[in-house]
Amino acid sequence: MNDISVSYCTQQQLEKLTEFAYLLNNDIEHSSTFCSKSKGAIKEELLGGISRNCVLACWNDDEIVGVFHCYIDKARNNADCNMLIDSRKGDYNAVARLLFEEFRTSNDIHMKYTFFFPKENVECVSFLDSIHASRQVNEYHLILKKKKHNSKVLTMNITELPTDCYLSFMGLHDSIFPGVYVSGADVIKDIRKNRFVYSLIESGILIAYSVLRLNRDGSATAEIVAVKESFRGRGYGRAVLSYLIDTAFTSFQADKIDLIVDGDNKKAIKLYLDLGFEVATENRCYIIQG
């Protein structure tokens, strides 16, 4: 470790950083779920991170050993973190500690750090356990391929969210998912750009909705499915999700749809599997409070 150094990255290092992150993140034992898989998307993410001073690299002379990259949500004082380290080139725990502490000491002491990665990345588990990070419920990453889906759009009046329901949507979303990574305002800001909201409204009341996010790689994400508490258990969640699936495949020509679900949400998991989703990875989630 004598020749090891850590520094914030510049645009001049972008190509080298992209190649390193692409190779590491496509190896499940070293990958991070917050990081994209395609080289083009990774390059764009790193470029944005460099402009925000949120990308560090650990170097052994001119060779990259590890990269730390995060997305900061200032409103929630949270950073979603990617930690990509090649343990063949240096001790994982030592490199991870150098990267994380360098970033942590130069940012808000109250910042919360969230790590989300496949369970096969046992070296990241070991590091986070060693610094007493708080382990959360495991989450499943599910994928639905076009030929596998079993969804049938039910005969309910599901439509794109009307503009006069934007305020009620934000209120319902933020009450169901307080503190979630994407707020109701975030969804509305991107609506009909890369996010689409499908709603079920009865007697002027928004009772259920789903949020579709289109990704750069031609896939889509069923980002959110929610039902107002007093209307649950009536099939409304299945209806708005089925509508989202049908729209993603027929209107947007998505090649696949993915979603994330907590491992302890058995009812939701059963619904998704019934609709044809398959488990792609099981992810671990850790949080470090400032």
Coordinates of C-alpha atoms in Angstrom, one line a residue:
M1 CA 0.0 0.0 0.0
N2 CA 3.1 2.3 0.0
D3 CA 2.3 3.7 -3.5
I4 CA -1.4 4.0 -3.0
S5 CA -3.1 7.5 -3.3
V6 CA -6.6 8.8 -3.3
S7 CA -7.8 11.8 -5.2
Y8 CA -10.9 13.4 -6.7
C9 CA -11.2 12.7 -10.4
T10 CA -11.1 15.0 -13.4
Q11 CA -12.5 14.8 -16.9
Q12 CA -9.1 13.9 -18.2
Q13 CA -9.4 10.6 -16.4
L14 CA -12.9 9.8 -17.7
E15 CA -12.0 7.2 -20.3
K16 CA -9.8 5.2 -17.8
L17 CA -12.4 5.5 -15.1
T18 CA -15.2 4.4 -17.4
E19 CA -13.3 1.3 -18.5
F20 CA -12.5 0.3 -14.9
A21 CA -16.1 0.8 -13.7
Y22 CA -17.5 -1.0 -16.7
L23 CA -15.4 -4.1 -16.1
L24 CA -15.9 -4.2 -12.4
N25 CA -19.6 -3.5 -12.4
N26 CA -20.3 -6.3 -14.9
D27 CA -18.7 -8.8 -12.5
I28 CA -21.4 -9.6 -10.0
E29 CA -18.9 -10.2 -7.2
H30 CA -17.6 -6.7 -7.5
S31 CA -20.7 -4.7 -8.7
S32 CA -22.9 -2.0 -7.3
T33 CA -26.6 -1.8 -8.0
F34 CA -26.6 2.0 -8.2
C35 CA -24.2 1.8 -11.1
S36 CA -25.4 1.2 -14.7
K37 CA -24.2 -1.7 -16.8
S38 CA -23.6 -0.2 -20.2
K39 CA -20.4 1.6 -20.9
G40 CA -22.1 4.7 -22.4
A41 CA -24.4 5.1 -19.3
I42 CA -21.5 4.6 -16.9
K43 CA -19.5 7.3 -18.7
E44 CA -22.4 9.7 -18.5
E45 CA -22.9 9.0 -14.8
L46 CA -19.2 9.5 -14.0
L47 CA -19.0 12.7 -16.0
G48 CA -21.9 14.1 -14.0
G49 CA -20.3 12.9 -10.8
I50 CA -17.0 14.6 -11.7
S51 CA -18.8 17.9 -12.4
R52 CA -20.3 17.6 -8.8
N53 CA -17.0 16.6 -7.2
C54 CA -18.5 13.2 -6.3
V55 CA -16.0 10.8 -7.9
L56 CA -12.8 9.6 -6.2
A57 CA -10.3 7.1 -7.3
C58 CA -7.6 5.1 -5.5
W59 CA -4.5 4.8 -7.5
N60 CA -1.4 2.6 -7.4
D61 CA 1.0 4.8 -9.4
D62 CA -1.1 5.3 -12.6
E63 CA -3.3 2.2 -12.2
I64 CA -6.8 2.5 -10.8
V65 CA -7.4 0.2 -7.8
G66 CA -10.9 1.5 -6.7
V67 CA -13.5 4.1 -7.5
F68 CA -16.0 5.7 -5.2
H69 CA -18.9 7.5 -6.8
C70 CA -22.1 8.8 -5.3
Y71 CA -25.4 10.6 -6.1
I72 CA -26.2 13.2 -3.4
D73 CA -29.8 14.1 -2.6
K74 CA -29.4 17.4 -0.7
A75 CA -33.1 17.6 0.3
R76 CA -32.8 14.3 2.1
N77 CA -29.1 14.7 3.0
N78 CA -28.5 11.2 1.5
A79 CA -25.8 9.8 -0.8
D80 CA -26.4 6.7 -2.9
C81 CA -22.9 5.2 -3.1
N82 CA -21.1 3.0 -5.6
M83 CA -17.9 1.3 -4.4
L84 CA -16.0 -0.5 -7.1
I85 CA -12.7 -2.1 -6.0
D86 CA -10.4 -4.6 -7.7
S87 CA -9.2 -6.6 -4.8
R88 CA -6.6 -8.3 -7.1
K89 CA -4.7 -5.0 -7.1
G90 CA -5.0 -4.0 -3.4
D91 CA -6.5 -4.9 -0.1
Y92 CA -10.3 -4.3 -0.4
N93 CA -10.9 -3.1 3.2
A94 CA -7.9 -0.8 3.1
V95 CA -8.8 0.8 -0.2
A96 CA -12.5 1.1 0.7
R97 CA -11.7 2.8 4.0
L98 CA -9.4 5.3 2.2
L99 CA -12.0 6.1 -0.4
F100 CA -14.9 6.4 2.0
E101 CA -13.1 8.4 4.7
E102 CA -11.7 10.8 2.1
F103 CA -15.2 11.6 0.8
R104 CA -16.9 11.6 4.2
T105 CA -14.4 14.0 5.8
S106 CA -14.9 16.6 3.0
N107 CA -18.7 16.6 3.2
D108 CA -21.6 17.3 5.6
I109 CA -21.0 15.4 8.8
H110 CA -24.7 14.6 9.0
M111 CA -24.8 13.0 5.5
K112 CA -26.4 9.5 5.3
Y113 CA -24.7 7.0 3.0
T114 CA -26.6 4.2 1.3
F115 CA -24.9 1.2 -0.3
F116 CA -26.9 -1.2 -2.5
F117 CA -25.2 -4.1 -4.2
P118 CA -25.7 -7.9 -5.1
K119 CA -25.3 -10.3 -2.2
E120 CA -22.4 -12.0 -4.1
N121 CA -20.3 -8.9 -3.4
V122 CA -19.1 -10.4 -0.1
E123 CA -16.0 -8.1 0.1
C124 CA -18.3 -5.0 0.3
V125 CA -20.3 -6.8 3.0
S126 CA -17.2 -7.4 5.0
F127 CA -16.0 -3.8 4.8
L128 CA -19.4 -2.3 5.8
D129 CA -19.8 -4.8 8.6
S130 CA -16.3 -3.8 9.8
I131 CA -17.3 -0.1 10.1
H132 CA -20.6 -1.0 11.8
A133 CA -22.9 0.1 9.0
S134 CA -26.6 -0.7 9.6
R135 CA -27.8 -3.6 7.5
Q136 CA -31.3 -3.2 6.0
V137 CA -33.7 -5.8 4.6
N138 CA -32.5 -7.5 1.5
E139 CA -34.1 -6.4 -1.7
Y140 CA -34.8 -8.4 -4.9
H141 CA -34.2 -7.1 -8.4
L142 CA -36.8 -8.6 -10.6
I143 CA -36.9 -8.6 -14.4
L144 CA -39.8 -9.2 -16.8
K145 CA -39.1 -10.0 -20.4
K146 CA -41.6 -9.2 -23.1
K147 CA -42.3 -12.8 -24.1
K148 CA -42.7 -13.9 -20.4
H149 CA -45.4 -11.5 -19.1
N150 CA -48.7 -12.8 -18.0
S151 CA -50.4 -9.4 -17.4
K152 CA -53.9 -8.7 -18.6
V153 CA -55.1 -5.2 -18.4
L154 CA -58.2 -5.3 -16.2
T155 CA -61.4 -3.5 -17.1
M156 CA -60.8 -0.5 -14.9
N157 CA -60.6 3.2 -16.0
I158 CA -56.8 3.6 -15.8
T159 CA -55.4 6.7 -17.5
E160 CA -52.3 8.9 -17.5
L161 CA -52.4 11.1 -14.5
P162 CA -54.4 14.3 -15.3
T163 CA -52.7 17.6 -14.7
D164 CA -55.4 18.6 -12.2
C165 CA -54.4 15.6 -10.0
Y166 CA -50.7 16.5 -9.7
L167 CA -51.1 18.0 -6.3
S168 CA -53.2 15.1 -4.9
F169 CA -50.7 12.7 -6.4
M170 CA -47.8 14.4 -4.6
G171 CA -49.7 14.3 -1.4
L172 CA -50.6 10.7 -1.7
H173 CA -47.1 9.6 -2.8
D174 CA -45.3 11.4 0.0
S175 CA -47.7 10.0 2.6
I176 CA -47.2 6.4 1.4
F177 CA -43.5 6.7 0.9
P178 CA -42.1 9.4 3.3
G179 CA -38.4 9.9 2.7
V180 CA -38.2 7.6 -0.3
Y181 CA -35.4 8.4 -2.8
V182 CA -37.9 9.9 -5.3
S183 CA -40.5 12.3 -4.0
G184 CA -43.8 13.2 -5.6
A185 CA -42.3 16.5 -6.8
D186 CA -39.5 14.6 -8.4
V187 CA -41.9 12.4 -10.3
I188 CA -44.0 15.4 -11.5
K189 CA -40.8 17.3 -12.5
D190 CA -40.0 14.4 -15.0
I191 CA -43.5 13.5 -16.0
R192 CA -43.9 12.7 -19.7
K193 CA -40.1 13.1 -20.1
N194 CA -38.7 9.8 -18.8
R195 CA -41.4 9.1 -16.2
F196 CA -45.1 8.3 -16.8
V197 CA -47.8 8.0 -14.2
Y198 CA -50.8 5.7 -14.7
S199 CA -53.7 6.4 -12.3
L200 CA -57.0 4.9 -11.2
I201 CA -59.4 7.6 -10.0
E202 CA -62.9 7.0 -8.6
S203 CA -65.3 9.8 -7.7
G204 CA -62.5 12.3 -8.1
I205 CA -60.2 10.5 -5.7
L206 CA -56.8 9.1 -6.7
I207 CA -56.8 5.6 -5.3
A208 CA -53.9 3.9 -7.1
Y209 CA -51.1 4.6 -9.4
S210 CA -48.0 3.2 -11.0
V211 CA -44.8 5.0 -12.2
L212 CA -43.0 3.9 -15.3
R213 CA -39.4 5.1 -15.9
L214 CA -37.8 4.8 -19.3
N215 CA -34.1 4.0 -19.2
R216 CA -31.3 4.9 -21.7
D217 CA -30.6 1.3 -22.6
G218 CA -34.1 0.6 -24.0
S219 CA -35.4 -1.0 -20.8
A220 CA -38.1 0.3 -18.5
T221 CA -38.5 0.3 -14.7
A222 CA -41.7 -0.2 -12.8
E223 CA -40.5 2.4 -10.3
I224 CA -43.5 2.7 -8.0
V225 CA -46.8 0.9 -7.5
A226 CA -49.1 2.2 -4.8
V227 CA -52.6 2.0 -3.5
K228 CA -54.3 4.4 -1.1
E229 CA -54.5 2.5 2.2
S230 CA -58.3 2.3 2.5
F231 CA -58.6 0.8 -1.0
R232 CA -56.0 -2.0 -0.7
G233 CA -56.8 -5.7 -1.2
R234 CA -59.2 -5.1 -4.2
G235 CA -56.8 -5.8 -7.1
Y236 CA -56.1 -2.1 -7.8
G237 CA -52.3 -2.6 -7.5
R238 CA -52.3 -5.4 -10.0
A239 CA -54.4 -3.3 -12.3
V240 CA -52.2 -0.3 -12.4
L241 CA -49.1 -2.4 -12.7
S242 CA -50.6 -4.5 -15.5
Y243 CA -51.4 -1.3 -17.4
L244 CA -47.8 -0.1 -16.9
I245 CA -46.5 -3.4 -18.3
D246 CA -48.7 -3.3 -21.3
T247 CA -47.8 0.3 -22.1
A248 CA -44.1 -0.2 -21.7
F249 CA -44.1 -3.1 -24.1
T250 CA -46.6 -1.9 -26.7
S251 CA -46.2 1.9 -26.7
F252 CA -42.6 2.3 -25.7
Q253 CA -41.2 -1.0 -27.2
A254 CA -39.2 -1.7 -24.0
D255 CA -37.2 -4.9 -24.3
K256 CA -37.6 -5.7 -20.5
I257 CA -39.0 -4.2 -17.4
D258 CA -37.3 -4.3 -14.0
L259 CA -38.3 -3.4 -10.4
I260 CA -37.0 -3.6 -6.9
V261 CA -39.0 -5.1 -4.0
D262 CA -38.1 -5.6 -0.3
G263 CA -37.4 -9.2 0.5
D264 CA -40.0 -9.2 3.3
N265 CA -42.8 -8.0 1.1
K266 CA -44.2 -11.4 0.4
K267 CA -47.5 -10.3 -1.1
A268 CA -45.9 -8.0 -3.6
I269 CA -43.3 -10.6 -4.5
K270 CA -46.1 -13.2 -5.2
L271 CA -47.9 -10.7 -7.4
Y272 CA -44.8 -9.9 -9.4
L273 CA -43.9 -13.5 -9.9
D274 CA -47.5 -14.3 -11.0
L275 CA -47.2 -11.6 -13.7
G276 CA -44.1 -13.2 -15.1
F277 CA -41.2 -11.4 -13.3
E278 CA -38.1 -13.4 -12.5
V279 CA -35.5 -12.8 -9.8
A280 CA -32.4 -11.4 -11.4
T281 CA -30.4 -10.6 -8.2
E282 CA -30.8 -10.4 -4.5
N283 CA -29.3 -7.1 -3.2
R284 CA -28.0 -6.1 0.2
C285 CA -28.6 -2.6 1.5
Y286 CA -26.5 -0.9 4.2
I287 CA -26.9 2.6 5.6
I288 CA -24.3 4.7 7.4
Q289 CA -25.7 7.5 9.4
G290 CA -23.7 10.8 9.7

